[in-house]
Every structure is written in structure tokens, then in C-alpha cells.
Amino acid sequence: MFVDLTDEQLVELSVSTEPDAFGEIVRRWERKIFALCFGMLGREDEARDAAQEAFINAYRSLPKFRGDAKVSSWLHRIAVNQCLTVKRRQKTRAEEYLGDEDEAEATTFVAAASGSPKHIAEKRERLRLVRQAVRALPVELREVIVMKEFEEMTFQEIADRLELPLSTVKSRLYTALKQLRSRLERLSVEVV
Amino acid sequence: MEVSDMAHDKGKMRHCEYTDSVLDFVYDELDASARSEFEEHLAGCDLCAEDVGAITASSFAVREWRQEEFEPLAPPRFVIPVAAAPKWSIAGLLGLFKQPVFAMSAAAVLLAIGIGTYFIVNLSTRPLQIDKAEVAPPASVEKPTAPAPTAGPLVAAVPKDEQPVAEAPEERTSNAVRSPKPLRTAPKVSRNSERPQISSHVVADNVDHDAAVPVSLAGEVPETQDRSLRLTDLFADESEDRGD
């Protein structure tokens, strides 16, 4: 019913006469928004909750959407803000319960289906450190890494989504990957 | 970003014109001619070769994380409770009364309306009831001298139940209002009770209080009205028996 419409047309319909049109927007973007939230937060359960909250917030904010930005940029910004809210809550919780965050991280690891126990243990440790290093990056750098690696967007798509110049996007990603390399080396992780 | 990294990166960007192509090369976003050109440059540029190695390693690490922990996840299915804009409807209004506060308020309002209606209807249709046995005409009550021909709007200002005592029921309604003389009202008989009620609406200030007091309660009782048995009556009977 709404498949042929653009995102902007769907938003207009959702605001005016067809609230169900927002369901098509959710269907189109749920995978990418979920990937973004996963890359930003590093945990499946938190990523699902954050993505769900992001879509709910977007639906509530539909009347405020003026069409100045693309719907994808608007959704992306809402999702990133939701992830930052979750991170703030995590920080507060971690301050209240020291050590709780590391313990929770360990329980979310998906073990490899095959390989020796030593190999599995090394991979588990490596992935944990990568997750930790990515989460330690500043938000604007983490954002472009996740968009590139999890959403598999081109540089131009990232620039359009973030409404930034292409050169800025490349500069941020370059800096982000270099910082990540530096952090992983400091953590004595073999990533190659 | 760390200071040493920034200085190093800026230094390299200053000295190699192909640095901007490193990312495009790693992520395979160069066209064929640009790719072959960069590969030729890469063979002789240590700075770019180091950059490509570092960026590829970081990208590989993140990609491995995605493949190991994100790819196996079930695709999300988010359900947003899409509700229509609230509209006023009968069902919506009735839904309000599911809340105890609204239900109790509505019940209180309905109860107040019912009680008010009951009293209004009963007061306007209450028949005139006067217990004639209790309306003993005191001797001192004077009749009004100038009966008004019509009660007019003044009648409405005075309760119908309050009537002058000494008059016929037909005349009481209008004369009670117009009478300039002091009036004494008859005890009102309540509909629900036999207890007389004294109203102060039409009792003038210049009432003759002595006259208004019932005779039986006055200080001196006239001998003609005294029906009690006296000693002289007994002695009189004995003297009659003796032949006095």
C-alpha cells in the first residue's frame, strides 16, 4: 500500500490521515537503525530497546518534523540521541554498582560455533577489547565507524545522512580508525 | 584524539597527496583508473602503506565484531503502537467513567440533581395542611382590617403555610401578608411530623405578648375558668348533709 511512496510522503501521510504509514517507515529502517544502535551500544538487548524507543520517539515527534532534513537523517539523529541517553544511564548505573558493566558485557558474548577452546577464548577476548575500544571513541567518531561497518553505507551516503561535507566524513572516519588502532595496540590485541 | 596521533596524521597529510585516497582504497570506493593509480603510488610510499595497514586492521576488527555478534542476531521487528489522534466520541467519554474519580464525581452530581429536583417538586406541590385542633384562637389576636384584594407577587414572598390564626382558611392566604396589624401565626404543621413549627416571618414586633400567651399559662387564672376541686366544695357538701 505504501511501498511506492518516499519517506517524506509517508511522514506526511502519517501526520495527516494515515498513521499506519509510519509502519512502512519502521519496516524500511528498522535493520539499519538496529545496526546503528548495536554498534553504538555494543549489546543486543540495549540495542533493541534503544531502537524501539527511537522509533516511538520519532512517531511522537512526527508533527514537529518540518521536512528540512531527510527522514533518514532525522531517524538517525533520534537513534543516536537515544543511544547517548542509554549510555548516560549506564554510566550512572556503573557509578552506583562498580563492576556491573563488565560482568554484563561478558554475558552477551556469542561464542563461536567451531574451533579449539583456545581459539574461541582468544577471539572472545579480542572481540571484547574491540567492543571496549569502539565504545571509548567520541560519539562523532564512533558514529561514522558504525555507519560504515555496520550499515555498510558509502561515504556519500554517510555525508547525506549526517548532512556533512564528504571531506569531513572521510576525515572523521580516518581519525576514528587510526584512534581505534592505537587503542587496540595499547590493549595488546592482535587485530591482524 | 590524542595529541601525538593528530600531529602524526597532520604531518603525513601534509607530505602525501594520496592520503585522501587511502579510505576510498580500503573501502573499495575508487573507480578503476583511480585504483590503479593509487596502487602504483602505494608501492613507493611508506606513509600511505602504513596508513592502509592501520586502517585495514581497524576495519577488520570492527567487521569481525559485526560478523560474530551482530550478524547472527534475528532481524528486528519493531511494533510501534500507532494510535489515531484522540477524538471525542461517546465511547471515549464513557471510558472516562472507568476511572474512580470521574465515576464518583458523576455520581455526586447526579445525586445532588436528584435531591434538588425532589425538593423543588415537593415544595411547589405541597398542599396546605393545618391542624385545626392545635390552632386555638386566642382572644387577643386581632383581625386584619383591610384585606387585600389580591395577593399578587407578594404572596409568593411569604410561605403559604404561614397563615393568620383567627381567620377562615380561605381568607388567610391573602390577609396574612397585607395585614398592618400585629399577627400571630398559627403553628405550622409539618407534613412529616405532628410537631408544630413556629415561623417568624409574619410575627410583628409590636405583638401584644400578654395577649398572645395562652390563657392557661398566664399568671392568674380567672375563677370561672378554674375547674380544679376546692376544699370549700367538700365542706359545702358536708354542710348540706348536716342540713345547713
PDB file of C-alpha atoms in Angstrom, chain B residues 45 60 69 83 108 142 144 159 182 221:
ATOM      1  CA  CYS B  45      55.050   5.458  -0.402  1.00  0.00           C
ATOM      2  CA  PHE B  60      38.831  -5.767  10.002  1.00  0.00           C
ATOM      3  CA  GLU B  69      27.949 -10.763  17.279  1.00  0.00           C
ATOM      4  CA  ALA B  83      -2.869   5.146  17.509  1.00  0.00           C
ATOM      5  CA  ALA B 108     -22.277  13.000  43.316  1.00  0.00           C
ATOM      6  CA  GLU B 142     -56.868  40.914  66.023  1.00  0.00           C
ATOM      7  CA  PRO B 144     -56.646  42.438  59.831  1.00  0.00           C
ATOM      8  CA  PRO B 159     -44.681  30.821  52.581  1.00  0.00           C
ATOM      9  CA  PRO B 182     -49.651  42.530  64.569  1.00  0.00           C
ATOM     10  CA  VAL B 221     -56.372  32.098  86.380  1.00  0.00           C
TER      11      VAL B 221
END
